[in-house]
Each structure stands twice: as C-alpha cells, then as structure tokens.
Coordinates of C-alpha atoms in Angstrom, one line a residue:
M1 CA 191.8 202.3 94.5
K2 CA 195.4 203.0 95.5
P3 CA 196.1 206.4 97.2
A4 CA 198.4 208.7 95.2
L5 CA 202.1 208.8 96.0
I6 CA 203.8 212.1 95.8
V7 CA 207.1 211.6 94.1
A8 CA 209.6 214.0 95.6
L9 CA 211.3 215.1 92.4
S10 CA 208.1 216.2 90.9
S11 CA 207.0 218.0 94.0
L12 CA 210.1 219.6 95.3
A13 CA 212.4 222.0 93.5
L14 CA 216.1 221.1 93.6
P15 CA 218.1 223.8 95.5
S16 CA 220.7 225.7 93.5
F17 CA 224.4 225.3 94.4
A18 CA 227.3 227.5 93.6
Q19 CA 229.8 224.8 94.7
E20 CA 230.5 221.4 93.4
A21 CA 227.5 220.0 91.4
P22 CA 225.4 217.5 93.6
R23 CA 225.2 213.9 92.4
S24 CA 222.3 212.5 94.5
V25 CA 219.0 213.3 96.0
A26 CA 217.2 211.3 98.6
Y27 CA 213.4 211.7 99.2
A28 CA 210.6 210.4 101.4
G29 CA 207.0 211.2 102.2
F30 CA 203.5 210.0 103.0
S31 CA 199.9 210.6 101.9
S32 CA 196.7 210.1 103.9
G33 CA 193.1 210.3 102.7
E34 CA 190.9 207.6 101.4
G35 CA 193.9 205.3 102.1
S36 CA 197.4 205.9 103.3
S37 CA 200.8 205.4 101.7
A38 CA 204.5 206.1 102.2
Y39 CA 207.6 206.1 100.1
A40 CA 211.3 206.6 100.2
G41 CA 214.0 206.5 97.5
A42 CA 217.0 208.1 95.9
I43 CA 218.4 209.2 92.5
T44 CA 222.1 209.0 91.9
A45 CA 223.9 210.4 88.8
L46 CA 225.9 207.7 86.9
P47 CA 229.6 208.2 86.2
G48 CA 230.1 211.1 83.7
S49 CA 226.8 212.7 84.7
N50 CA 225.5 215.1 87.4
L51 CA 222.2 215.4 89.1
G52 CA 220.1 217.3 86.6
A53 CA 222.2 216.5 83.6
G54 CA 222.8 213.1 82.0
L55 CA 222.0 209.6 83.1
A56 CA 221.0 208.6 86.6
F57 CA 219.7 205.6 88.5
R58 CA 216.5 205.8 90.6
S59 CA 215.1 203.4 93.2
T60 CA 211.9 203.8 95.2
I61 CA 210.2 201.6 97.8
S62 CA 206.5 202.3 98.7
G63 CA 203.7 200.8 100.7
G64 CA 200.3 201.5 102.0
N65 CA 196.7 200.5 102.3
Y66 CA 193.4 201.4 100.7
R67 CA 189.8 200.1 100.4
Y68 CA 187.2 199.7 97.7
Q69 CA 183.8 198.2 97.2
T70 CA 182.8 195.5 94.7
A71 CA 179.4 193.8 94.4
G72 CA 178.4 195.4 97.7
T73 CA 181.4 194.0 99.6
D74 CA 184.1 196.2 101.2
I75 CA 187.6 195.1 100.3
E76 CA 190.6 196.1 102.4
A77 CA 194.0 196.1 100.6
D78 CA 197.6 196.3 101.8
Y79 CA 200.4 196.7 99.3
Y80 CA 204.1 197.3 99.0
G81 CA 206.3 197.8 96.0
L82 CA 209.8 198.3 94.6
E83 CA 210.7 200.3 91.5
V84 CA 214.0 201.0 89.9
G85 CA 214.8 202.8 86.7
L86 CA 217.3 204.5 84.4
V87 CA 216.7 208.2 84.2
Q88 CA 217.7 210.7 81.5
Q89 CA 217.9 214.2 83.0
W90 CA 218.0 217.8 81.6
S91 CA 218.1 221.1 83.5
G92 CA 218.9 224.7 83.0
P93 CA 217.6 228.2 83.7
W94 CA 214.3 227.2 82.0
G95 CA 213.7 224.4 84.6
R96 CA 214.3 220.6 84.6
A97 CA 212.9 217.5 83.0
N98 CA 213.4 213.7 83.5
V99 CA 212.2 210.6 81.6
S100 CA 212.7 207.1 83.0
I101 CA 212.0 203.5 82.4
G102 CA 212.6 200.4 84.5
P103 CA 211.0 197.3 86.2
R104 CA 208.4 197.5 89.0
F105 CA 207.4 194.9 91.5
T106 CA 204.2 195.1 93.6
Q107 CA 202.7 192.8 96.2
T108 CA 199.0 193.3 97.0
D109 CA 197.0 191.4 99.6
L110 CA 193.2 191.7 99.7
S111 CA 190.8 190.9 102.5
P112 CA 188.5 189.3 101.7
Q113 CA 189.8 187.9 98.4
D114 CA 188.5 189.5 95.2
P115 CA 188.6 187.1 92.3
G116 CA 187.7 190.0 89.9
N117 CA 190.8 192.0 90.8
D118 CA 193.8 190.8 88.8
R119 CA 196.1 193.1 90.8
Q120 CA 196.1 191.0 93.9
G121 CA 199.2 188.9 94.6
S122 CA 202.7 189.5 93.2
R123 CA 203.0 191.4 89.9
G124 CA 205.9 192.5 87.8
D125 CA 205.7 195.3 85.3
V126 CA 207.7 197.9 83.3
A127 CA 207.1 201.5 84.3
V128 CA 207.8 204.5 82.2
G129 CA 207.6 208.0 83.5
S130 CA 208.4 211.7 83.3
D131 CA 208.7 214.5 85.8
G132 CA 209.9 218.1 85.7
A133 CA 209.2 221.8 86.0
R134 CA 209.2 224.8 83.6
N135 CA 209.9 228.3 84.8
I136 CA 207.8 231.0 83.4
G137 CA 208.6 234.4 85.0
D138 CA 207.7 234.2 88.7
F139 CA 205.6 231.1 88.1
Q140 CA 206.6 227.4 87.7
L141 CA 204.6 224.7 85.9
G142 CA 205.4 221.2 87.3
W143 CA 204.4 217.7 86.2
F144 CA 204.7 214.1 87.1
G145 CA 203.5 211.1 85.1
S146 CA 203.8 207.3 85.4
L147 CA 202.4 204.4 83.3
G148 CA 202.6 200.6 83.8
L149 CA 203.0 199.2 80.3
F150 CA 201.3 195.9 81.1
D151 CA 198.8 196.5 83.9
E152 CA 197.9 199.9 82.3
S153 CA 197.9 201.6 85.7
Y154 CA 198.6 205.4 85.4
Q155 CA 199.2 208.4 87.6
V156 CA 199.6 212.0 86.4
Q157 CA 199.9 215.3 88.3
G158 CA 200.2 218.9 87.2
R159 CA 201.1 221.9 89.4
I160 CA 201.3 225.7 88.9
G161 CA 203.0 227.6 91.7
R162 CA 204.5 231.0 92.4
L163 CA 207.4 232.0 94.6
I164 CA 205.7 234.0 97.3
V165 CA 208.5 234.6 99.8
P166 CA 211.7 234.8 97.7
Q167 CA 214.1 235.4 100.6
S168 CA 212.9 232.2 102.3
G169 CA 212.4 230.1 99.1
I170 CA 208.7 229.6 99.8
S171 CA 206.3 228.8 97.0
A172 CA 202.6 228.0 96.9
G173 CA 200.0 227.0 94.2
L174 CA 197.4 224.6 92.9
E175 CA 197.7 220.9 91.9
V176 CA 195.5 218.6 90.0
G177 CA 195.8 214.8 89.6
L178 CA 194.4 211.8 87.9
Q179 CA 195.2 208.1 88.5
G180 CA 193.7 204.8 87.8
D181 CA 193.8 201.5 85.8
P182 CA 191.2 199.7 83.6
S183 CA 189.0 199.1 86.7
Y184 CA 188.8 202.6 88.3
K185 CA 189.6 206.3 87.9
N186 CA 190.3 208.9 90.7
K187 CA 190.8 212.6 90.2
S188 CA 192.0 215.2 92.8
L189 CA 192.4 218.9 93.3
G190 CA 194.3 220.7 96.0
V191 CA 196.7 223.4 97.1
F192 CA 200.4 223.0 98.1
V193 CA 203.2 225.0 99.7
S194 CA 206.9 224.2 99.4
R195 CA 210.2 225.5 100.7
E196 CA 213.8 225.2 99.6
F197 CA 216.5 225.5 102.1
K198 CA 220.1 226.6 101.4
T199 CA 221.3 223.5 103.2
G200 CA 220.1 221.3 100.4
W201 CA 216.8 220.3 102.1
A202 CA 213.4 220.9 100.5
A203 CA 209.9 220.2 101.9
Q204 CA 206.4 220.3 100.6
A205 CA 202.9 219.8 101.9
S206 CA 199.5 219.7 100.1
V207 CA 195.8 219.3 101.0
G208 CA 192.8 218.8 98.9
N209 CA 190.0 216.6 97.8
S210 CA 189.8 213.5 95.6
E211 CA 186.8 211.9 93.9
R212 CA 186.5 208.4 92.5
D213 CA 184.5 207.6 89.4
D214 CA 181.8 206.1 91.6
G215 CA 181.3 209.6 93.2
D216 CA 182.9 208.8 96.5
R217 CA 184.9 211.8 97.8
A218 CA 187.7 212.1 100.5
A219 CA 190.1 214.8 101.7
Y220 CA 193.8 214.1 101.5
L221 CA 197.0 215.4 103.0
S222 CA 200.5 214.7 101.7
V223 CA 204.0 215.7 102.9
G224 CA 207.3 215.2 101.3
V225 CA 211.0 216.0 102.0
S226 CA 214.2 215.7 99.9
R227 CA 217.9 216.2 100.5
V228 CA 220.4 217.0 97.7
F229 CA 224.0 215.9 98.4

C-alpha cells in the first residue's frame, strides 16, 4: 500500500487578509507510519482570478516508500510522482471548495519485482479531485478526495474541527480516511491540531492509526505547512 499524503489545502485553512487578495499558496509536508512520504507544491491563481475565487493552476511533487506482502513475500517499494491540474475555486463566509482535473505521472520501483502488481514502473493517469471546508458555527467540516480515472486509485479524507484558541488561530478535531485501489484498501482514524498565523503561514499535525484490509495496523504521524502570498 502507499502511505497517505496530506494535501495542504485540504488540511490547512487559508488565512484571511484585509489587504490585497493573495494569488498563490505554497505547501509542503510529510507522513510517517507504515511507510513514509513527502510532498511539496503550489497553487497559483490564473489571470483574472484570485486565490479562492476562479481558476488556478496546481502542481505537486511527491515521493516515498512503503511495503506490502504478496504470496508470503515482503515487497519494498519506492515511488515518486508529479501531478498538475486546473482548479476551479469558490470561497466565502461559508467556507471554500475546489475541484480539479489534470495529468499524473508516477514511477514505482519494487524490490523484489512483483509480476502481479501492475503499478510498478512508469504510469500516466488523469486525476480528478476536490477539497474544501464548510463552516458551521464554531465548527468546520473539511474534506479531500482524489481519484485516478484509469488505475482506479483513490484517497478520501474527512475532518471535523473546532476553533479552540480563537486569539491564536488554533483548531483541533478528528479525521478519518480511506485509500486504496483494486488490490488493497486502507482506513485510518486520528486527531489533528492546526494553527493559522497572521503572517500568512499555517501549520497542522495529526496522529492516529491506520488499518489495511488484511488486518495489519500501524500508527501514523503527519505534518504540513503552507504559506499564502
């Protein structure tokens, strides 16, 4: 299985600005548990749009390693990927929402080779996704979802959080996740804490447990940061 990536825009609230509307956000993070992964990327509003309203271009690079077992053999995997996409954005007092589509390239190297795994080697795909958050009183419901149209890989995450220290922009809550492809399924449950800074920075951290469909369990830790400019 591939460890979950935490996409910054689904995990971190965008700070509010009274001055000129921001046009870009850069983000990066890592996750460690049954495997490890890291990512970095950015979203930039296209001409005539702003961050959170209109069209934007997103690009993300990622990489990591994981392991799995097949026919009693332990398989070690290393991967890296590049994904770009066109994003339609909406935002307001109610929250924010994005939908995106674009090409994805992934290179996966297995040791030893696994003839039954058609994800090894170089693969191209088209990824569609959505992320956002809905404000409900003092609470916020957040989501992230991604689907590979051809390899049928998927990842979804839902969060519910509450602002617990308003003067410092600190929120905390619960998160649940599900990811997989036709060959496996992995579910997770954890807690998170996040903070928005008036300087445009935001940060989040989460811990929890994940469980594969074969019953194997592991703890995980993920950290992410973003910067609006």
